[in-house]
Amino acid sequence: MKNKQFVYRLRKGCFYFLFLSMGGYPLSMLASPSYVVEQQVGKTVTGSVTDNMGPLAGVSIVVKGTTNGTVTDVDGNYSIEVPTGSVLQFSYIGYNMKEIVVGNQTHIDVKMSEDNQLLDEVVVIGYGTQKKVNLTGAVSSVKGEVLNERTFNNSTTALQGMAPGLTIIDKGGEPGNESSSINIRGIGTLGKSNPLILVDNVPVSSMNDVLPQDIESVSILKDAASASIYGSRAANGVILVTTKRGSDKKLTINYNFNYSVQKPTRFPKSVDAATYMDIINEAYTNMGNSPRFNDEYIQKTLSGEDPFKYPWTNWIDFIFQDAPQQQHALSITGGSEKNKFRLSLNYLNQDGVIDNVNNKRYSIRLNNDYKLHDKLTVSADLSFIRKDNTKPYKANDVYWMYYSDLMWTTTPYYPDGSYTYASSKGNPAANIYESGYCDTKKNNFMASLSADWEIIEALHLKGRFSAYIDNAEGKNYANEHVFKDYYTGSQIGKWENSLEEVRNGHTNIDKNITLDYKRKFGIHELSGLIGYQETVDNSNEIKASRKYFAYNDLQELDLGDLTTRTNNGKSSKWVLKSLFGRVNYNINDRYLLEANFRYDGSSRFADGHRWGFFPSFSAGWRISEESFMKNIKAIDNLKLRGSWGQLGNQDIDLYQYYQTVGVTQPYTFGGQLVNGAAMTSLANQYITWETSTVTNVGVDLDMLNGLFSFSGEYFYKKTDDILLKVDIPYLIGLDAPTQNVGSVENKGWEIAVSHRNKIGNVNYAVSANLSDVRNKIVSLGGIQPQIVNEKYIRGEGYAMNTLWGYEYMGLMTQEDFDNGYPVVNTAAKVGSPKFRDRNKDGILNDKDKVDLGGTIPRYTYGLNLNVEYKGFYIDAFFQGVLKNKSICSGGVTDGPFWGGFIWEEWADRYHPENNPNGKYPLVMWQKSGPSNAPSDFWVRNSSYLRLKNLQIGYNIPTQIIKKIGASQCRVYLSGTNLFTLTDCVYDPEIGSADPDNSSISRGNYYPQIKTLSAGIDITF
């Protein structure tokens, strides 16, 4: 009776704590302690649970109508105490639930039968749900339980590689400021290409506005048939996130804790100290100068006898360190027939892999469903996420310096603790510990209130009001710091102090109402939906700053120098109003037809051009339901489907149709330079939507009672009327207006396969996906090809972000110079790179450059493996891309040119005497020298295979955990980004992924992280 009393006390405490605050169960239940005790009185029932293959471990066994339950052990056995007249419910994922009346039995053996859930699986679509087997559009679905099992801090990274056609690139970023890009079926426009993301039908800015632990499912809408009901915001695809909700079953409390150690994933390796100084000396002498380091200096540096006067610092090892991270997640789920709720709390504390970088995240989500009447249900959801980020004021200089602008023959600090002035940016140690701080506090709040009223049978009126609010407060203080020569005491550098404060806010108010009808007439099923939506979006920002504070401890704006004050602010607003609808017609679950439309009006365009109509049509044929297929028992579902439709894109810069006046134009008045006002660019009142036309065909196949499934797609997408600035004559004196002239196409295919089975006591599952996307710029409206950051081309006939450079032909010889062969730089010498003069005009310029490959991955893939055996399990997830190029730059190509990091490959450099057959060019002490001109010599294959997540765990037997009132408990070890196979120099997810950000391709970024974790997940 001791254990029974313990369970009673635990549950009683939970009842009072939860339900007195939330009203989940009747208070009469709480007032009667005998309620729980009564469930413990009766007899003991034992038995075993099996299937066709043998014992089943982990089967849930519950006394119907109570919270009293247990699960089978690794041998399929169970034991449970039940009151007289009880009914036992046996349930297990992938199997049909069984109910057995206990009666006089004390031993009950049960054999479970598999349930082909694929045929009944429901998928979230726009403004509703639909059976997966009846879908006619291209929709991929990911279950939340899969994301929750992966130990990632944010939902974007957790979703990477999980669905065909979905490309997510992790671009690094400090804790709390992680940067990722999400694209569905490639990049379809030359402007903004982010998909629309909705959490419980609330538009949000990022997938990270919801945590993986709160997600029930994710639907990715990829074609026009599935996405056109979102109209002008769906041209780049739609991601629908559905969060977990309450239950009218037993109260469930879940707690998940994990502790992790973080490490950077990948860095280029440096040469050793001796080679470093040899290369620097060669670079000096090849320019006609004396060596930088004499023999005595080199020997004393290598001996380490005086590390302050003759230093050698591996700055990468010095800057980066292992960093801890811990995360706690608590969820409470329960309710009654009238009221269901789910409360979740989460806390994350993550240090950075450089000191003084930290992110603390606090989150709470509460979902409530109230059944006010048999025909009226109301839902109220609240979510709040708070992030407190801090980093050194000069953190960005740290990332820059270790590859670019920092001699490795310097020491971080001297014996007295003073810092060296290692470069024009100070040194990383001073930047980390003395430069000041950037503190940011971010708040994200979501609230929604919705209602579902069944007016008559089959006719529902639904409405939703939601508010999405996020704001941030930033305080960036730069310390004053003086650098002095340790040996002479003289000042050699100084940082001035300053303070900047930033406030910004964003509010999105969304209202929608729908009328939904669904009725079956014999073999015919008709459903329809019509709705109205209105969205109002407001943003604002204000900044203020001052310099020259008397002391570093004075960190308020009023205390700075009044003459240095600056302030500025801005705000923006846009409105979208929409009518939309959908009709579905289903004949005998065999022939499927669907039509969607959206009629959008956007304030981003002028009167007369604001409204756009976006239709789609799709059809499906479930061949497996035909009479001639009935004897083919192996096939559960076989469906062909096709769709056509149009989508819009209104995500362009605001106010482009307004003729604006700049009010900060310099003007001479009375001999003084003052600010004046003037037109700076032409407006275009005729700009309108970018329109994407999408055609999609697909096939779905499920076999052998769900043991095998396959889905395949082919798509063609063309986006027209892309907004670009077309060249105009310089005589006009104004910047060109934006016009609808561009066109881009994407086409490709996708496949997804899965298989699950059980052999003896071993359960296993395998799933994989692969997608191919080919991108091409069809038209730029007459705009000439543009070269971006000297190594990318944007022109008709090329894929977006195509690398552009010279063809490498080896190293220049004396004979080449004697024959007058052209060079890219007048400083070129024997041993400098030789590039092909394609037009043979004796000049090397842009006319000689060629396509060096694409930086948008052609193929993306994911592979998931799961094995379970008697409570033990292994989950492994691999992810990668194929046919992707990147180009090296920064410290890798510069060699000693900046006097900083030198890549280990430079050890095999050309030298006329020591290494005349060297692979790498002659080194020279010259910035922007001939060796780092963009060419195929520096292009690398950025294809990769990455073990994205590995988890090994054990489900503790029920006999042990039930003593503490728990129903399930697992312990696990996990790792993310554990290894990567690639030829890329940097982390392959960075590569040259962002041509508009040259610092990334130079390696100047906070690195991607791999983690090693241990955790526990327990349910009561």
GROMACS .gro file of C-alpha atoms in nm, residues 397-674:
model
  278
  397ASP     CA    1   3.582   4.223  -3.597
  398VAL     CA    2   3.685   3.900  -3.425
  399TYR     CA    3   3.539   3.694  -3.710
  400TRP     CA    4   3.709   3.919  -3.964
  401MET     CA    5   4.050   3.919  -3.804
  402TYR     CA    6   4.132   3.551  -3.764
  403TYR     CA    7   4.119   3.500  -4.141
  404SER     CA    8   4.210   3.837  -4.284
  405ASP     CA    9   4.381   4.111  -4.089
  406LEU     CA   10   4.591   3.963  -3.811
  407MET     CA   11   4.952   3.852  -3.792
  408TRP     CA   12   4.993   3.516  -3.622
  409THR     CA   13   5.334   3.625  -3.496
  410THR     CA   14   5.168   3.841  -3.231
  411THR     CA   15   5.066   3.768  -2.874
  412PRO     CA   16   4.716   3.837  -2.739
  413TYR     CA   17   4.852   4.013  -2.428
  414TYR     CA   18   5.167   4.087  -2.229
  415PRO     CA   19   5.270   3.971  -1.879
  416ASP     CA   20   5.103   4.271  -1.717
  417GLY     CA   21   4.769   4.184  -1.881
  418SER     CA   22   4.780   4.466  -2.136
  419TYR     CA   23   4.670   4.385  -2.489
  420THR     CA   24   4.876   4.405  -2.803
  421TYR     CA   25   4.762   4.623  -3.089
  422ALA     CA   26   4.783   4.340  -3.338
  423SER     CA   27   4.610   4.514  -3.628
  424SER     CA   28   4.401   4.818  -3.715
  425LYS     CA   29   4.108   4.643  -3.545
  426GLY     CA   30   4.296   4.580  -3.218
  427ASN     CA   31   4.324   4.210  -3.144
  428PRO     CA   32   4.066   3.936  -3.080
  429ALA     CA   33   4.141   3.913  -2.707
  430ALA     CA   34   4.081   4.285  -2.656
  431ASN     CA   35   3.776   4.272  -2.881
  432ILE     CA   36   3.624   3.992  -2.673
  433TYR     CA   37   3.705   4.119  -2.324
  434GLU     CA   38   3.747   4.498  -2.347
  435SER     CA   39   3.552   4.634  -2.643
  436GLY     CA   40   3.217   4.672  -2.466
  437TYR     CA   41   2.891   4.492  -2.534
  438CYS     CA   42   2.588   4.460  -2.758
  439ASP     CA   43   2.284   4.362  -2.552
  440THR     CA   44   1.954   4.288  -2.721
  441LYS     CA   45   1.624   4.192  -2.564
  442LYS     CA   46   1.370   4.047  -2.806
  443ASN     CA   47   1.005   3.978  -2.727
  444ASN     CA   48   0.773   3.779  -2.948
  445PHE     CA   49   0.404   3.753  -2.864
  446MET     CA   50   0.130   3.567  -3.048
  447ALA     CA   51  -0.235   3.553  -2.954
  448SER     CA   52  -0.533   3.418  -3.142
  449LEU     CA   53  -0.901   3.372  -3.073
  450SER     CA   54  -1.106   3.150  -3.301
  451ALA     CA   55  -1.454   3.004  -3.311
  452ASP     CA   56  -1.624   2.721  -3.499
  453TRP     CA   57  -2.005   2.733  -3.519
  454GLU     CA   58  -2.195   2.449  -3.681
  455ILE     CA   59  -2.489   2.642  -3.820
  456ILE     CA   60  -2.658   2.334  -3.958
  457GLU     CA   61  -2.532   1.987  -4.030
  458ALA     CA   62  -2.233   2.005  -4.268
  459LEU     CA   63  -2.218   2.388  -4.264
  460HIS     CA   64  -1.963   2.558  -4.039
  461LEU     CA   65  -1.892   2.926  -3.986
  462LYS     CA   66  -1.537   2.983  -3.862
  463GLY     CA   67  -1.360   3.301  -3.760
  464ARG     CA   68  -1.017   3.391  -3.630
  465PHE     CA   69  -0.856   3.705  -3.491
  466SER     CA   70  -0.481   3.699  -3.432
  467ALA     CA   71  -0.210   3.938  -3.326
  468TYR     CA   72   0.158   3.883  -3.390
  469ILE     CA   73   0.381   4.130  -3.207
  470ASP     CA   74   0.758   4.132  -3.187
  471ASN     CA   75   0.985   4.406  -3.062
  472ALA     CA   76   1.347   4.446  -2.966
  473GLU     CA   77   1.554   4.678  -2.750
  474GLY     CA   78   1.924   4.708  -2.820
  475LYS     CA   79   2.196   4.878  -2.620
  476ASN     CA   80   2.540   4.883  -2.782
  477TYR     CA   81   2.819   5.033  -2.575
  478ALA     CA   82   3.176   5.068  -2.702
  479ASN     CA   83   3.442   5.101  -2.433
  480GLU     CA   84   3.726   5.350  -2.446
  481HIS     CA   85   4.052   5.156  -2.446
  482VAL     CA   86   4.412   5.268  -2.492
  483PHE     CA   87   4.674   5.036  -2.642
  484LYS     CA   88   5.034   5.094  -2.534
  485ASP     CA   89   5.366   4.953  -2.639
  486TYR     CA   90   5.465   4.715  -2.360
  487TYR     CA   91   5.834   4.795  -2.392
  488THR     CA   92   5.821   5.174  -2.441
  489GLY     CA   93   5.492   5.268  -2.277
  490SER     CA   94   5.393   5.488  -2.569
  491GLN     CA   95   5.037   5.491  -2.701
  492ILE     CA   96   4.997   5.299  -3.027
  493GLY     CA   97   4.619   5.282  -3.061
  494LYS     CA   98   4.294   5.393  -2.902
  495TRP     CA   99   3.923   5.310  -2.909
  496GLU     CA  100   3.678   5.589  -2.834
  497ASN     CA  101   3.368   5.511  -2.632
  498SER     CA  102   3.016   5.550  -2.768
  499LEU     CA  103   2.662   5.437  -2.701
  500GLU     CA  104   2.380   5.352  -2.940
  501GLU     CA  105   2.030   5.253  -2.834
  502VAL     CA  106   1.780   5.098  -3.074
  503ARG     CA  107   1.408   5.028  -3.042
  504ASN     CA  108   1.207   4.855  -3.309
  505GLY     CA  109   0.865   4.699  -3.323
  506HIS     CA  110   0.650   4.498  -3.558
  507THR     CA  111   0.277   4.424  -3.532
  508ASN     CA  112   0.069   4.210  -3.764
  509ILE     CA  113  -0.307   4.198  -3.708
  510ASP     CA  114  -0.490   3.930  -3.905
  511LYS     CA  115  -0.865   3.865  -3.929
  512ASN     CA  116  -1.037   3.599  -4.132
  513ILE     CA  117  -1.379   3.440  -4.157
  514THR     CA  118  -1.477   3.131  -4.356
  515LEU     CA  119  -1.793   2.943  -4.441
  516ASP     CA  120  -1.718   2.572  -4.480
  517TYR     CA  121  -1.954   2.312  -4.627
  518LYS     CA  122  -1.904   1.936  -4.657
  519ARG     CA  123  -2.169   1.680  -4.748
  520LYS     CA  124  -2.179   1.328  -4.890
  521PHE     CA  125  -2.449   1.214  -5.131
  522GLY     CA  126  -2.414   0.843  -5.192
  523ILE     CA  127  -2.083   0.794  -5.375
  524HIS     CA  128  -2.048   1.170  -5.424
  525GLU     CA  129  -1.882   1.401  -5.174
  526LEU     CA  130  -1.890   1.777  -5.217
  527SER     CA  131  -1.712   2.031  -5.003
  528GLY     CA  132  -1.657   2.399  -5.040
  529LEU     CA  133  -1.509   2.695  -4.860
  530ILE     CA  134  -1.534   3.069  -4.907
  531GLY     CA  135  -1.366   3.330  -4.693
  532TYR     CA  136  -1.246   3.682  -4.636
  533GLN     CA  137  -0.916   3.788  -4.480
  534GLU     CA  138  -0.766   4.122  -4.385
  535THR     CA  139  -0.410   4.181  -4.271
  536VAL     CA  140  -0.262   4.505  -4.136
  537ASP     CA  141   0.112   4.519  -4.080
  538ASN     CA  142   0.302   4.798  -3.899
  539SER     CA  143   0.676   4.836  -3.835
  540ASN     CA  144   0.880   5.110  -3.670
  541GLU     CA  145   1.236   5.179  -3.560
  542ILE     CA  146   1.412   5.454  -3.368
  543LYS     CA  147   1.782   5.499  -3.295
  544ALA     CA  148   1.990   5.742  -3.090
  545SER     CA  149   2.361   5.763  -3.014
  546ARG     CA  150   2.636   5.973  -2.853
  547LYS     CA  151   3.013   5.955  -2.817
  548TYR     CA  152   3.289   6.062  -2.579
  549PHE     CA  153   3.168   5.961  -2.234
  550ALA     CA  154   3.387   6.074  -1.945
  551TYR     CA  155   3.417   5.719  -1.808
  552ASN     CA  156   3.330   5.376  -1.938
  553ASP     CA  157   3.095   5.327  -1.644
  554LEU     CA  158   2.874   5.614  -1.765
  555GLN     CA  159   2.642   5.428  -1.999
  556GLU     CA  160   2.340   5.653  -2.043
  557LEU     CA  161   2.277   5.868  -2.350
  558ASP     CA  162   2.242   6.191  -2.151
  559LEU     CA  163   2.600   6.155  -2.026
  560GLY     CA  164   2.762   6.159  -2.371
  561ASP     CA  165   2.894   6.458  -2.564
  562LEU     CA  166   2.594   6.663  -2.678
  563THR     CA  167   2.766   6.770  -3.002
  564THR     CA  168   2.797   6.407  -3.115
  565ARG     CA  169   2.433   6.312  -3.073
  566THR     CA  170   2.249   6.147  -3.360
  567ASN     CA  171   1.894   6.018  -3.387
  568ASN     CA  172   1.678   5.878  -3.659
  569GLY     CA  173   1.360   5.681  -3.700
  570LYS     CA  174   1.129   5.528  -3.956
  571SER     CA  175   0.799   5.345  -3.984
  572SER     CA  176   0.603   5.157  -4.247
  573LYS     CA  177   0.261   5.006  -4.301
  574TRP     CA  178   0.093   4.779  -4.551
  575VAL     CA  179  -0.254   4.629  -4.581
  576LEU     CA  180  -0.380   4.321  -4.764
  577LYS     CA  181  -0.748   4.238  -4.821
  578SER     CA  182  -0.853   3.909  -4.976
  579LEU     CA  183  -1.143   3.693  -5.090
  580PHE     CA  184  -1.071   3.323  -5.134
  581GLY     CA  185  -1.244   2.995  -5.192
  582ARG     CA  186  -1.210   2.626  -5.262
  583VAL     CA  187  -1.433   2.352  -5.407
  584ASN     CA  188  -1.366   1.978  -5.379
  585TYR     CA  189  -1.558   1.707  -5.559
  586ASN     CA  190  -1.495   1.341  -5.477
  587ILE     CA  191  -1.656   1.048  -5.657
  588ASN     CA  192  -1.639   0.730  -5.453
  589ASP     CA  193  -1.292   0.820  -5.314
  590ARG     CA  194  -1.170   0.743  -5.665
  591TYR     CA  195  -1.196   1.053  -5.882
  592LEU     CA  196  -1.084   1.376  -5.713
  593LEU     CA  197  -1.129   1.733  -5.836
  594GLU     CA  198  -1.031   2.058  -5.667
  595ALA     CA  199  -1.041   2.427  -5.761
  596ASN     CA  200  -0.905   2.722  -5.558
  597PHE     CA  201  -0.902   3.095  -5.604
  598ARG     CA  202  -0.775   3.402  -5.424
  599TYR     CA  203  -0.853   3.763  -5.505
  600ASP     CA  204  -0.600   3.989  -5.332
  601GLY     CA  205  -0.578   4.364  -5.296
  602SER     CA  206  -0.247   4.508  -5.170
  603SER     CA  207  -0.156   4.859  -5.058
  604ARG     CA  208   0.191   4.803  -5.204
  605PHE     CA  209   0.053   4.895  -5.547
  606ALA     CA  210  -0.125   5.202  -5.684
  607ASP     CA  211  -0.499   5.227  -5.749
  608GLY     CA  212  -0.590   5.035  -6.061
  609HIS     CA  213  -0.314   4.779  -6.006
  610ARG     CA  214  -0.380   4.662  -5.653
  611TRP     CA  215  -0.599   4.361  -5.718
  612GLY     CA  216  -0.485   4.025  -5.849
  613PHE     CA  217  -0.668   3.700  -5.916
  614PHE     CA  218  -0.489   3.370  -5.853
  615PRO     CA  219  -0.666   3.047  -5.953
  616SER     CA  220  -0.563   2.681  -5.946
  617PHE     CA  221  -0.710   2.351  -6.062
  618SER     CA  222  -0.612   1.997  -5.975
  619ALA     CA  223  -0.734   1.642  -6.022
  620GLY     CA  224  -0.650   1.300  -5.887
  621TRP     CA  225  -0.726   0.942  -5.984
  622ARG     CA  226  -0.701   0.674  -5.715
  623ILE     CA  227  -0.632   0.379  -5.942
  624SER     CA  228  -0.619   0.146  -5.642
  625GLU     CA  229  -0.994   0.197  -5.591
  626GLU     CA  230  -1.082   0.067  -5.935
  627SER     CA  231  -1.243  -0.278  -5.953
  628PHE     CA  232  -0.960  -0.416  -6.164
  629MET     CA  233  -0.716  -0.342  -5.878
  630LYS     CA  234  -0.906  -0.519  -5.601
  631ASN     CA  235  -0.725  -0.848  -5.647
  632ILE     CA  236  -0.387  -0.683  -5.616
  633LYS     CA  237  -0.366  -0.705  -5.238
  634ALA     CA  238  -0.012  -0.573  -5.218
  635ILE     CA  239  -0.119  -0.221  -5.322
  636ASP     CA  240  -0.297  -0.017  -5.054
  637ASN     CA  241  -0.308   0.309  -5.245
  638LEU     CA  242  -0.206   0.416  -5.595
  639LYS     CA  243  -0.290   0.766  -5.708
  640LEU     CA  244  -0.205   0.985  -6.005
  641ARG     CA  245  -0.255   1.359  -5.973
  642GLY     CA  246  -0.192   1.680  -6.164
  643SER     CA  247  -0.234   2.052  -6.107
  644TRP     CA  248  -0.202   2.394  -6.266
  645GLY     CA  249  -0.230   2.733  -6.108
  646GLN     CA  250  -0.097   3.081  -6.049
  647LEU     CA  251   0.053   3.243  -5.742
  648GLY     CA  252   0.140   3.603  -5.666
  649ASN     CA  253   0.424   3.781  -5.492
  650GLN     CA  254   0.359   4.114  -5.322
  651ASP     CA  255   0.669   4.099  -5.102
  652ILE     CA  256   0.843   4.399  -5.257
  653ASP     CA  257   0.979   4.721  -5.111
  654LEU     CA  258   0.708   4.959  -4.998
  655TYR     CA  259   0.602   5.289  -5.157
  656GLN     CA  260   0.768   5.222  -5.493
  657TYR     CA  261   0.477   5.379  -5.679
  658TYR     CA  262   0.509   5.704  -5.479
  659GLN     CA  263   0.721   5.989  -5.612
  660THR     CA  264   0.944   6.052  -5.311
  661VAL     CA  265   1.173   6.341  -5.220
  662GLY     CA  266   1.502   6.299  -5.036
  663VAL     CA  267   1.542   6.556  -4.759
  664THR     CA  268   1.913   6.508  -4.684
  665GLN     CA  269   2.057   6.620  -5.016
  666PRO     CA  270   2.362   6.852  -4.976
  667TYR     CA  271   2.313   7.197  -5.121
  668THR     CA  272   2.522   7.514  -5.116
  669PHE     CA  273   2.332   7.812  -4.983
  670GLY     CA  274   2.502   8.142  -4.901
  671GLY     CA  275   2.841   7.977  -4.922
  672GLN     CA  276   2.741   7.713  -4.665
  673LEU     CA  277   2.670   7.345  -4.721
  674VAL     CA  278   2.318   7.268  -4.596
   0.00000   0.00000   0.00000
